[in-house]
Coordinates of C-alpha atoms and ligand atoms in Angstrom, one line a residue:
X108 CA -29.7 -1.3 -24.6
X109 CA -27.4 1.6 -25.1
X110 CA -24.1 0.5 -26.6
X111 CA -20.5 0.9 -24.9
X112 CA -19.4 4.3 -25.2
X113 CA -16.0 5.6 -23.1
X114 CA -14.3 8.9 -23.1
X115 CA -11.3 9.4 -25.1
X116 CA -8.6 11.8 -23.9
X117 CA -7.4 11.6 -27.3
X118 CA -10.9 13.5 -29.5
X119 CA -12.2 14.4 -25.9
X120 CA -14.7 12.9 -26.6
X121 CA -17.0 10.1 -25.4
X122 CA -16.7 7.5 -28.4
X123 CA -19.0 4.2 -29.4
X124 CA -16.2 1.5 -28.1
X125 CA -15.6 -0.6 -31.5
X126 CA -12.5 -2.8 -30.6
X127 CA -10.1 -4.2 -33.6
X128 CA -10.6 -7.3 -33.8
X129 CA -13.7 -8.2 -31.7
X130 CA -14.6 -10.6 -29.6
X131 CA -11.0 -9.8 -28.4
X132 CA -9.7 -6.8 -27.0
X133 CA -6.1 -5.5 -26.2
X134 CA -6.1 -3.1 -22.8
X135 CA -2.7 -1.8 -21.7
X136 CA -2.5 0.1 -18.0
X137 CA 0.3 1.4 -16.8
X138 CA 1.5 -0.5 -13.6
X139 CA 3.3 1.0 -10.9
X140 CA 6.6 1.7 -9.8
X141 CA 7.4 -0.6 -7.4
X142 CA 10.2 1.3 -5.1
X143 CA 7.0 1.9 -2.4
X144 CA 3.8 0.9 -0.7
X145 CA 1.3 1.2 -3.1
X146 CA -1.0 4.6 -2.3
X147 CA -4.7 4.9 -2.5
X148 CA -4.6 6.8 -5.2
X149 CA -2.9 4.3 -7.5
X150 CA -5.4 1.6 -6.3
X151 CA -8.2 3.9 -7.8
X152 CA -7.0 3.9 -11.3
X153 CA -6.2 0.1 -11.2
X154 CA -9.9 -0.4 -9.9
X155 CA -11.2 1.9 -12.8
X156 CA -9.2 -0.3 -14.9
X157 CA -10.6 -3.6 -13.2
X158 CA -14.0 -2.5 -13.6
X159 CA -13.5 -2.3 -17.4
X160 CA -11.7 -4.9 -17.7
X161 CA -14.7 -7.1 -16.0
X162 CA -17.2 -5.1 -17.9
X163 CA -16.1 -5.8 -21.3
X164 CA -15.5 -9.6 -20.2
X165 CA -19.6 -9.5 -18.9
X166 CA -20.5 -8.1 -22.1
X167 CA -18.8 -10.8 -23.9
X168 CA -15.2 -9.9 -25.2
X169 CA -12.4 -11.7 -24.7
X170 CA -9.6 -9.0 -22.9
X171 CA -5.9 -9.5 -23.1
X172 CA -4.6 -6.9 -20.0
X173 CA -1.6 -5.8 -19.7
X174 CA -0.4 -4.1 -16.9
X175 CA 3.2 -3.9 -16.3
X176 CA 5.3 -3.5 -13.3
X177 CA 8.0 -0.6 -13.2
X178 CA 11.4 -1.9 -12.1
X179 CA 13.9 0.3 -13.9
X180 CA 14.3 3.8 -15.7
X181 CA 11.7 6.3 -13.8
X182 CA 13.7 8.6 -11.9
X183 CA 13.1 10.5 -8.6
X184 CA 11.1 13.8 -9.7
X185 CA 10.1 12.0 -13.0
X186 CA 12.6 13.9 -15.3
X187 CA 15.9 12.4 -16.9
X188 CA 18.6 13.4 -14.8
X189 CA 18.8 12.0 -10.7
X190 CA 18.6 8.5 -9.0
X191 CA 16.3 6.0 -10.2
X192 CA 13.7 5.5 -7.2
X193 CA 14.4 1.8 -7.2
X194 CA 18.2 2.3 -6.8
X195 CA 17.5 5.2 -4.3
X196 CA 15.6 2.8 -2.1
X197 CA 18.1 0.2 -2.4
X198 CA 21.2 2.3 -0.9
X199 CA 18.7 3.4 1.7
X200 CA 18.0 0.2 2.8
X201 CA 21.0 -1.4 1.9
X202 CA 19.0 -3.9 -0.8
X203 CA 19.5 -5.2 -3.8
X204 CA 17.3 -3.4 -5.8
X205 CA 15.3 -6.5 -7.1
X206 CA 14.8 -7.2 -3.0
X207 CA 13.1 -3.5 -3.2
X208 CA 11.2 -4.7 -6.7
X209 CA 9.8 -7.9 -5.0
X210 CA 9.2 -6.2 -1.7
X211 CA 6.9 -3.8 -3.3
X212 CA 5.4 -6.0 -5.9
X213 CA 4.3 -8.4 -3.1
X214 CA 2.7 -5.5 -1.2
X215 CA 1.1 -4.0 -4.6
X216 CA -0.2 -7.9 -5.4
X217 CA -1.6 -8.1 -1.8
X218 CA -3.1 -4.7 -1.6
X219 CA -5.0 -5.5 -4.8
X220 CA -6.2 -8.7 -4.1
X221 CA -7.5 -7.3 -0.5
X222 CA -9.9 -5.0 -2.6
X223 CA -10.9 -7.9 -4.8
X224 CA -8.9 -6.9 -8.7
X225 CA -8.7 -9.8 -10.7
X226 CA -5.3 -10.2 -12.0
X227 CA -4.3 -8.5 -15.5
X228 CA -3.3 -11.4 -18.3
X229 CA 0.2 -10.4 -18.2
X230 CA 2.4 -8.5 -16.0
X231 CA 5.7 -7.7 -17.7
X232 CA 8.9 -5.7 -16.1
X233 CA 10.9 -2.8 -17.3
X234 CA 13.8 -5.3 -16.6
X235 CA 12.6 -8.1 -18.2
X236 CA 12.7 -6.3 -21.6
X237 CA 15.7 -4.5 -21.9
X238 CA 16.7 -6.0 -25.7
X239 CA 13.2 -4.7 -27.0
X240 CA 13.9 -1.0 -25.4
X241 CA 17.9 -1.2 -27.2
X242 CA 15.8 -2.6 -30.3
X243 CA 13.2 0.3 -30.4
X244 CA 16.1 2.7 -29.5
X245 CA 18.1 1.3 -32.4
X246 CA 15.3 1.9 -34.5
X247 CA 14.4 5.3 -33.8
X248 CA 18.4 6.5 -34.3
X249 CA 17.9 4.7 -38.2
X250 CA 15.1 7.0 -38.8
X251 CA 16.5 9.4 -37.7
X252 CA 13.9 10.6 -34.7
X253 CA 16.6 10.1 -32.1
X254 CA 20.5 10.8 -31.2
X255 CA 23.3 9.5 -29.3
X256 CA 24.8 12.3 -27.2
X257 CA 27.5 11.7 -24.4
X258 CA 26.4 8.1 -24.0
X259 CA 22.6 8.8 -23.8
X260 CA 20.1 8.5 -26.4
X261 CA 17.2 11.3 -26.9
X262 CA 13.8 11.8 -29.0
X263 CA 14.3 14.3 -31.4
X264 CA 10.8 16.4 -30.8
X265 CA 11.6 18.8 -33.1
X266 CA 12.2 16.3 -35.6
X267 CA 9.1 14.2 -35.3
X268 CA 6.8 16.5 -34.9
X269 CA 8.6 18.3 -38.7
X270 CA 8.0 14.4 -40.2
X271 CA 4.0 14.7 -39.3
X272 CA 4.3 14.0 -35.5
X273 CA 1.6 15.8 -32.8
X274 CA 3.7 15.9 -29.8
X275 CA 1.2 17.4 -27.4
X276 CA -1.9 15.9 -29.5
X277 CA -3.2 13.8 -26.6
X278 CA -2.6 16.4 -23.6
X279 CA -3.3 19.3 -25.6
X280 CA -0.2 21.4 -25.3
X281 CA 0.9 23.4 -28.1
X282 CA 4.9 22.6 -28.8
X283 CA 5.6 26.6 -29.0
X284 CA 4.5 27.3 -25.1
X285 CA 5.9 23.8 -23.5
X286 CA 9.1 25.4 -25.4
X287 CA 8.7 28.6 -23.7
X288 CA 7.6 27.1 -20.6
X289 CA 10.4 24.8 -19.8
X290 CA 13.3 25.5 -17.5
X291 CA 14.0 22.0 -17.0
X292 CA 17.7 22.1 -17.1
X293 CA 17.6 18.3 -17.5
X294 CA 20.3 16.7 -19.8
X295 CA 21.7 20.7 -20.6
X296 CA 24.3 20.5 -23.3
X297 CA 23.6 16.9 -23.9
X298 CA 19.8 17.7 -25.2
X299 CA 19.3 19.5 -28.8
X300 CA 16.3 20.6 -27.7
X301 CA 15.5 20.9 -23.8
X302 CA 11.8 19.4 -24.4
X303 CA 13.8 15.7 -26.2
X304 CA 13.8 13.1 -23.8
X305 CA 15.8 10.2 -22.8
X306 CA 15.2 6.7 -24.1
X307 CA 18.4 5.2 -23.4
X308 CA 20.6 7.0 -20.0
X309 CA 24.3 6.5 -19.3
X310 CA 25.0 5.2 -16.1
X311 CA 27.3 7.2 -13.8
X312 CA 29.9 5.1 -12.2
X313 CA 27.4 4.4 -8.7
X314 CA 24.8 4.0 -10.7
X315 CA 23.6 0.8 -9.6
X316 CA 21.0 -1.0 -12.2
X317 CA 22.7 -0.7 -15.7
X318 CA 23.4 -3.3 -18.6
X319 CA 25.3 -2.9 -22.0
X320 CA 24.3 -1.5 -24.9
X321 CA 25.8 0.0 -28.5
X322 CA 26.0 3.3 -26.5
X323 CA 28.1 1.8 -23.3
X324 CA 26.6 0.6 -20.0
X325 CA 23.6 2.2 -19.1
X326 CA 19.7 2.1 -18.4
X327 CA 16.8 2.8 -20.7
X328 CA 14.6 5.7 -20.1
X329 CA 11.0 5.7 -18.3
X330 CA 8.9 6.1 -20.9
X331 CA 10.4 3.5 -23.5
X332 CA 9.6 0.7 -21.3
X333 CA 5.5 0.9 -21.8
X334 CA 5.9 1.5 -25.6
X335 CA 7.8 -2.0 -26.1
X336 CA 5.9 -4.0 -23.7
X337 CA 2.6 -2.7 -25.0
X338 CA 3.3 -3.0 -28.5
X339 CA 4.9 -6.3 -28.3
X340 CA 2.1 -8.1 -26.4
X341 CA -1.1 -6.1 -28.2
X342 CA 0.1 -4.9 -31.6
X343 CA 1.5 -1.8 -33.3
X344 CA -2.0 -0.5 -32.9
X345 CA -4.0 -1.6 -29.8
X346 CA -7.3 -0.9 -28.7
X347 CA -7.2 0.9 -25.1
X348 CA -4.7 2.4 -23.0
X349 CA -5.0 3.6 -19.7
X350 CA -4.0 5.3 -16.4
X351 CA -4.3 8.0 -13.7
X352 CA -4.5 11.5 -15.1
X353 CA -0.8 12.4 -14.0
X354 CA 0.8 10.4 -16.3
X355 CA -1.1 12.5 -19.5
X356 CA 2.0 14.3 -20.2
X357 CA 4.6 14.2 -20.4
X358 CA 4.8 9.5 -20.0
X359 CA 2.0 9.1 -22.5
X360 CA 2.4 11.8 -24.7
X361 CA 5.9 10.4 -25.1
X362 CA 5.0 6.7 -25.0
X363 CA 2.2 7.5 -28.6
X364 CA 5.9 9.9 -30.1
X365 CA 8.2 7.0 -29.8
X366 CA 5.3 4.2 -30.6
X367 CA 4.7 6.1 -34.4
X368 CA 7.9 7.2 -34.6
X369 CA 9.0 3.7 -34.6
X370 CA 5.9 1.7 -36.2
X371 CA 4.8 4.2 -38.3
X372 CA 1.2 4.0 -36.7
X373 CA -0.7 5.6 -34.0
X374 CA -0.4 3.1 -31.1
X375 CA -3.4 3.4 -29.7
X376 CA -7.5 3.8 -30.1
X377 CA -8.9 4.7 -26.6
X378 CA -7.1 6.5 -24.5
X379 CA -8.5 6.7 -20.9
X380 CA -7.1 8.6 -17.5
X381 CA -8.7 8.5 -14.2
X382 CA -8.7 11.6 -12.0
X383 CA -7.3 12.2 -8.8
X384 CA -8.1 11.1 -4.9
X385 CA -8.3 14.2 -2.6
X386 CA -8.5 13.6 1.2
X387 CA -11.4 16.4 2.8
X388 CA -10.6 18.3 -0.1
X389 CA -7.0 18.9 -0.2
X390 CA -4.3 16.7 -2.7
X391 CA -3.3 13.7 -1.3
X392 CA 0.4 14.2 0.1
X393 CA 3.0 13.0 2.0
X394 CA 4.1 16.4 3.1
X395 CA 0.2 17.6 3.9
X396 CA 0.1 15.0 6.4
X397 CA -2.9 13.1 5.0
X398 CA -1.9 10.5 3.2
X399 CA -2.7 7.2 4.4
X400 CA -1.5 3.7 3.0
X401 CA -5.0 0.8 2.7
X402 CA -3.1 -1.2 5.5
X403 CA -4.0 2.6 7.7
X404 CA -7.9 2.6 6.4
X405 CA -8.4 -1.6 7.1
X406 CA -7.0 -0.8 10.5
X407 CA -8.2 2.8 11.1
X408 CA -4.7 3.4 12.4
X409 CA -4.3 6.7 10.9
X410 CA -4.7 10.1 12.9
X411 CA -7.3 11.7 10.1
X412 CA -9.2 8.3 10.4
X413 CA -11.8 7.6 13.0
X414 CA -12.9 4.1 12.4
X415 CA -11.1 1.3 10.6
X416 CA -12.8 0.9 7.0
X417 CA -12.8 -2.7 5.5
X418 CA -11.5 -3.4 1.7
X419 CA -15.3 -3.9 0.5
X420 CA -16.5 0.0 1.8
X421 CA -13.8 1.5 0.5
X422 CA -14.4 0.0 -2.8
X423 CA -18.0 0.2 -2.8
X424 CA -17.0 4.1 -2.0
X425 CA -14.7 4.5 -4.9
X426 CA -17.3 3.4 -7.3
X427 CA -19.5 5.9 -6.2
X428 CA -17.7 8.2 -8.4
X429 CA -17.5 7.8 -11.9
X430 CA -13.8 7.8 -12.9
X431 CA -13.5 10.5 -14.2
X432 CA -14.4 13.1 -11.7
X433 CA -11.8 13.7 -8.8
X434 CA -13.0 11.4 -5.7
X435 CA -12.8 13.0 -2.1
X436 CA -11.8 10.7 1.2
X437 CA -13.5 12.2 4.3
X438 CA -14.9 10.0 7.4
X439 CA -18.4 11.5 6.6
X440 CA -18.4 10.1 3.2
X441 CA -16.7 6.4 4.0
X442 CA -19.3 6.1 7.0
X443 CA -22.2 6.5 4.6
X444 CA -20.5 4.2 1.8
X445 CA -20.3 1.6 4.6
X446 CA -24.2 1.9 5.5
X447 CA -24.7 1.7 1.4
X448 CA -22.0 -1.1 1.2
X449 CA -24.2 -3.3 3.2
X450 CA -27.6 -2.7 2.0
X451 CA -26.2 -3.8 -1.0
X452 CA -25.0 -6.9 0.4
X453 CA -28.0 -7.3 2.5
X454 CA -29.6 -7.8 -0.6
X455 CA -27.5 -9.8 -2.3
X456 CA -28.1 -12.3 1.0
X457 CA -31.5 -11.9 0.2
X458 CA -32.0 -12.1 -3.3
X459 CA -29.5 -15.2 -3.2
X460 CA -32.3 -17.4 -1.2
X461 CA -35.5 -15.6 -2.9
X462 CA -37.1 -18.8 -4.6
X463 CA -39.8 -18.2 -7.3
X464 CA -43.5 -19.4 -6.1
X465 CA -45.6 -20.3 -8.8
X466 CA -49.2 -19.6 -8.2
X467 CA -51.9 -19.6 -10.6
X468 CA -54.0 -17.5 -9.0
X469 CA -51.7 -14.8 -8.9
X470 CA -51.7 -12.7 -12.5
X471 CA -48.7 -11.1 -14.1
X472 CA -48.5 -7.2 -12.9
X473 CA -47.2 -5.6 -15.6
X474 CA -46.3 -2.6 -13.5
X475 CA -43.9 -4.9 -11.7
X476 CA -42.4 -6.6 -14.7
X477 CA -41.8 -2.8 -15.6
X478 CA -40.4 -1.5 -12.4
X479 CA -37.6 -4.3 -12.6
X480 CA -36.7 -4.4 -16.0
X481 CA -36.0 -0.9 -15.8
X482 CA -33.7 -1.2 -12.7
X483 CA -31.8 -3.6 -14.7
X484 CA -32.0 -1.0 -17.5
X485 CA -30.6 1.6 -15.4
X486 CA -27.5 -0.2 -14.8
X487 CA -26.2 -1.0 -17.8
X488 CA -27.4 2.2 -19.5
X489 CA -24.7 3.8 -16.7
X490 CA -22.3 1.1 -17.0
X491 CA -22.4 1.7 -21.1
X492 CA -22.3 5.6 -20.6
X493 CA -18.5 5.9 -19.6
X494 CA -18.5 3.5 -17.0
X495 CA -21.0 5.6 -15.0
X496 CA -20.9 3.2 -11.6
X497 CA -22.3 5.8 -9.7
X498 CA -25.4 5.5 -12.1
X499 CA -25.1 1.6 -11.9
X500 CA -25.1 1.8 -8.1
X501 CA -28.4 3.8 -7.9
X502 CA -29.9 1.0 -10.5
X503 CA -29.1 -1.5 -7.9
X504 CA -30.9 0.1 -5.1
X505 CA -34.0 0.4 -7.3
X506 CA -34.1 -3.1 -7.0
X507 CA -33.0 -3.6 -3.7
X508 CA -36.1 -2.0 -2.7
X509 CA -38.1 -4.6 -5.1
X510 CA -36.2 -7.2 -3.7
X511 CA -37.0 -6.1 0.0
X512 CA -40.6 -6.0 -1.1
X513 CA -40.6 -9.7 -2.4
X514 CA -39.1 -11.0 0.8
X515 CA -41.3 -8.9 3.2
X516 CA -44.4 -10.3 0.8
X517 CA -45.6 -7.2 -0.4
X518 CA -45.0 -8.4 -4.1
X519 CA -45.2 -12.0 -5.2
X520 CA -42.7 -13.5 -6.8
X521 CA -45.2 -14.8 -9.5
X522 CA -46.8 -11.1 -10.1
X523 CA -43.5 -10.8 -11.7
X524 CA -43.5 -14.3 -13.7
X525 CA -40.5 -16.9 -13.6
X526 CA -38.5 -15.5 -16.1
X527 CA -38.5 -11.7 -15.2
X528 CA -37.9 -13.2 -11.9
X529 CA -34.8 -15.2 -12.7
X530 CA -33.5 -12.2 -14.8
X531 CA -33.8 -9.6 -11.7
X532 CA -32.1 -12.2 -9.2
X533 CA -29.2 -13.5 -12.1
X534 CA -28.9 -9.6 -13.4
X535 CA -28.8 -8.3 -9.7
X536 CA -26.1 -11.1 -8.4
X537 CA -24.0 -10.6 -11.6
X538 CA -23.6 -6.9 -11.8
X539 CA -22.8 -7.1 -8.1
X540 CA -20.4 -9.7 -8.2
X541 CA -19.1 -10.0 -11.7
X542 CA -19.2 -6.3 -12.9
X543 CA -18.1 -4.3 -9.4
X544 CA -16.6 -6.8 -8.1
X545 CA -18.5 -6.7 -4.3
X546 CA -18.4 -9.5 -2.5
X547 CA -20.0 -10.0 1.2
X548 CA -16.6 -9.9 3.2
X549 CA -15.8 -13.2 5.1
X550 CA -16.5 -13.0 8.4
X551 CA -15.8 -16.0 10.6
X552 CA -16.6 -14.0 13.4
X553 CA -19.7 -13.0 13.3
X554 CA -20.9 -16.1 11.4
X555 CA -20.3 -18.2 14.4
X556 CA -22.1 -15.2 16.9
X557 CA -24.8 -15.3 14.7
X558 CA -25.0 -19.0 14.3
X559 CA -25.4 -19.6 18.2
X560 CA -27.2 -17.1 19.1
X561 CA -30.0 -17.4 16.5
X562 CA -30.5 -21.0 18.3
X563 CA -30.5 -19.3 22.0
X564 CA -33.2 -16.5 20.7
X565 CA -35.4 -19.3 18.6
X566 CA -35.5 -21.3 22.2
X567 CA -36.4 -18.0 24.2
X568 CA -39.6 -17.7 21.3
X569 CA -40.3 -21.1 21.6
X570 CA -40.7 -20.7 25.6
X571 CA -42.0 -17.1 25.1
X572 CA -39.7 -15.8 27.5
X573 CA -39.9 -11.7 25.5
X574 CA -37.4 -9.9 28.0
X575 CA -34.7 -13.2 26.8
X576 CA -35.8 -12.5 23.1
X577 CA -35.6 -8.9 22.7
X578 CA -31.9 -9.3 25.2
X579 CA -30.7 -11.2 22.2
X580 CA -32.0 -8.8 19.9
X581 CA -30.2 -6.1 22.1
X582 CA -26.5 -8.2 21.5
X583 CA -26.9 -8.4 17.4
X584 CA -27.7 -4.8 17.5
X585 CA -24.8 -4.5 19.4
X586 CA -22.7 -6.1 16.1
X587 CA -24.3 -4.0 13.7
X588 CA -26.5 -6.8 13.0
X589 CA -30.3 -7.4 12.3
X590 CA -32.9 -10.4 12.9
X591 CA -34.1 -11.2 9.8
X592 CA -36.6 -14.6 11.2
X593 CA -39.0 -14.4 8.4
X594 CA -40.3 -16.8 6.1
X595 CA -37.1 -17.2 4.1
X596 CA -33.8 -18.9 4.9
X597 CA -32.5 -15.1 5.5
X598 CA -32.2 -15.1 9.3
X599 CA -29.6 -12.4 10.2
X600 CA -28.4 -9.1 8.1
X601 CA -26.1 -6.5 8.7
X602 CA -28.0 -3.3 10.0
X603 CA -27.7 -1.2 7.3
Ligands
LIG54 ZN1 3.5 3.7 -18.7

């Protein structure tokens, strides 16, 4: 099998993955900031990061994942002069802002665990480490990469990147054009250099989230934040970092500046960035008109949308795209991943109650064994190439069609032999479950209108009353449904 290779933003290139100290492996993802309902967009970087996170646990690691949650420090247009989002929300709404962090991280939590992402190891606040962002900011003003000015404390880029520094390493800017580039008037007269930025802010008088520090009351800057908690829960040097492509410069490119200025060592071995969601081709935006929230798509209550799409299809859909390419949301598309979503499932029903039949009669085709093991190939060998899902996705429809064949009795179970057998039905369930994280969605529903009518149209055969039977057949039809009355214990599916 192939090994593990992902794509480094960092060499640009795709890299064999050799973690640290393996079996374990540190994996830091930057959370979100919790001053909104979380957007479609963000939930696709945290399910690239969930799919990683679940791949490297299938292939045996031990991951410690750290994802934190944004409370304090990133302003509104992400520079280092205006409100802090949290605190802007919290006049609005006339909050506390820790009733706007809760608020949101409840929505984030519940948004998440509707799409089925398992929870990161840790979850640490901006708030919650305010000591280790005055510690790190102490440190950087003894050597001399950073300076107090007017009650604020900034990175000296210029002088970083004269001691050995990159600054623009990781997004590939060249220092001379961002120089020439920049009219951000941010911090003017307090900055030496207009590109430094803030790691520790005065608060103005209604500012409302501030604490004490050696330079006065204030609030540490938005970058700090995922330097200290990263650092402090994986090492001075960890083994992956990751989030959506926006946050490539300048948060990351600042977060690996004050990381080395202040450990002396590049923070961080794989860095990874997931590209953007675009909605029938155009950015996703609030002012475009076509952004929707996930509570919008599960209830199709959103003028663009013309169904309601269920947590499952839409994640099925994401993963149809490998990460890195940009991902577009169109009816057209989400329709089709819902048809794909339950073939897969469909076979996951199926495979689930497929028992092996030993027969002696019945010799090993070797052409079978063949057809499998390469299906099962085919999914790892895109699951180890980047985190291709896409390519995973196609492997597993390969052997849906097997697995369609062994239940309709084309194939026998013991052409293939037991153990090639166990591996396609244990391979199959795992990648599906473990690895993408698809589940059949619960669905009480139709499990009870499925239930009684399969005893209704089993009567009607019984008494070979056809017009009754094929009426019945007419209602599942009617729930997207399919009678499966074959030899197995599969006796409904969804119609794909
Ligand atoms: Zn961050």
């Amino acid at each position: 099998m192939q090994p593990l290779k992902i794509y480094n933003t960092l060499s640009r290139e795709k890299e064999l993955f050799t973690p640290i100290n393996a079996p374990h492996v540190g994996m830091y993802v930057c959370g979100p900031t919790v001053y909104n309902y979380v957007h479609l967009g963000n939930v696709r970087t945290f399910l690239t990061f969930d799919i990683l996170n679940r791949y490297l646990t299938h292939i045996g690691y031990k991951v410690r994942y750290v994802r934190n949650i944004t409370d304090v420090g990133h302003l509104v247009g992400d520079g280092d002069e205006g409100e802090d989002k949290i605190g802007k929300m919290a006049k609005l709404e006339k909050l506390e802002p820790m009733e706007i962090v809760q608020r949101y991280t409840n929505d984030f939590h519940k948004v998440l665990e509707q799409f089925n992402l398992l929870p990161p190891s840790i979850e640490p606040s901006a708030t919650g480490h305010i000591v280790e962002q005055i510690e790190t900011t102490k440190s950087l003003i003894d050597k001399g990469l950073a300076y107090e000015s007017q009650g604020s404390v900034y990175f000296d880029i210029a002088r970083y990147n004269a001691e050995g520094g990159n600054y623009g390493k990781l997004s590939g800017r060249v220092l001379e054009d961002l120089l020439t580039e920049t009219r951000d008037l941010d911090g003017v007269g307090e900055k030496r250099n207009p590109l430094d930025f803030a790691l520790w802010k005065k608060a103005a008088p209604e500012h409302l989230m501030r604490w004490t520090s050696p330079w006065g009351d204030g609030f540490p800057g938005w970058h700090l934040e995922c330097t200290c908690m990263s650092t402090k829960y994986l090492g001075d040097t960890f083994d992956i970092h990751g989030g959506g492509m926006d946050l490539k410069f300048p948060h990351h490119e600042c977060e690996i500046a004050q990381a080395k200025g202040a450990n002396g060592v590049e923070p961080v071995r794989y860095w990874m960035h997931s590209n953007m969601l675009t909605v029938n081709g155009q950015k996703m935006s609030k002012s475009l008109g076509n952004s929707f929230l996930p509570a919008e798509l599960f209830a199709g209550s959103h003028p663009l949308l013309e169904q309601a799409y269920s947590p499952m299809t839409v994640r099925f859909f994401m993963l149809q795209s490998q990460y890195r390419s940009t991902l577009d949301f169109s009816n057209d598309a989400l329709k089709a991943a819902q048809k794909g979503y339950k073939r897969l499932i469909n076979g996951l029903r199926i495979v689930k109650n497929l028992e092996y039949i030993a027969d002696e009669s019945i010799a090993i085709d070797e052409k079978q064994v063949s057809e499998v093991e390469k299906g099962i190939q085919n999914c790892y060998d895109g699951l180890n190439d980047d985190l291709n899902t896409a390519v995973a996705i196609a492997g597993l429809f390969n052997l849906v069609k097997k697995i369609n064949q062994l239940y309709m009795g084309q194939v026998q179970t013991a052409q293939l032999g037991e153990s090639t057998f166990n591996l396609l039905k244990e391979s199959f369930v795992a990648i599906i479950e473990n690895v993408l994280g698809l589940v059949e969605e619960p669905n009480e529903n139709i499990e009870a209108f499925a239930k009684g009518m399969l005893s209704l149209y089993r009567e009607y055969k019984e008494a070979k009353q056809y017009d009754k039977v094929d009426e019945i057949r007419g209602y599942f039809k009617a729930n997207g449904l399919v009678i499966k009355d074959m030899k197995t214990k599969i006796d409904w599916a969804y119609e794909e």
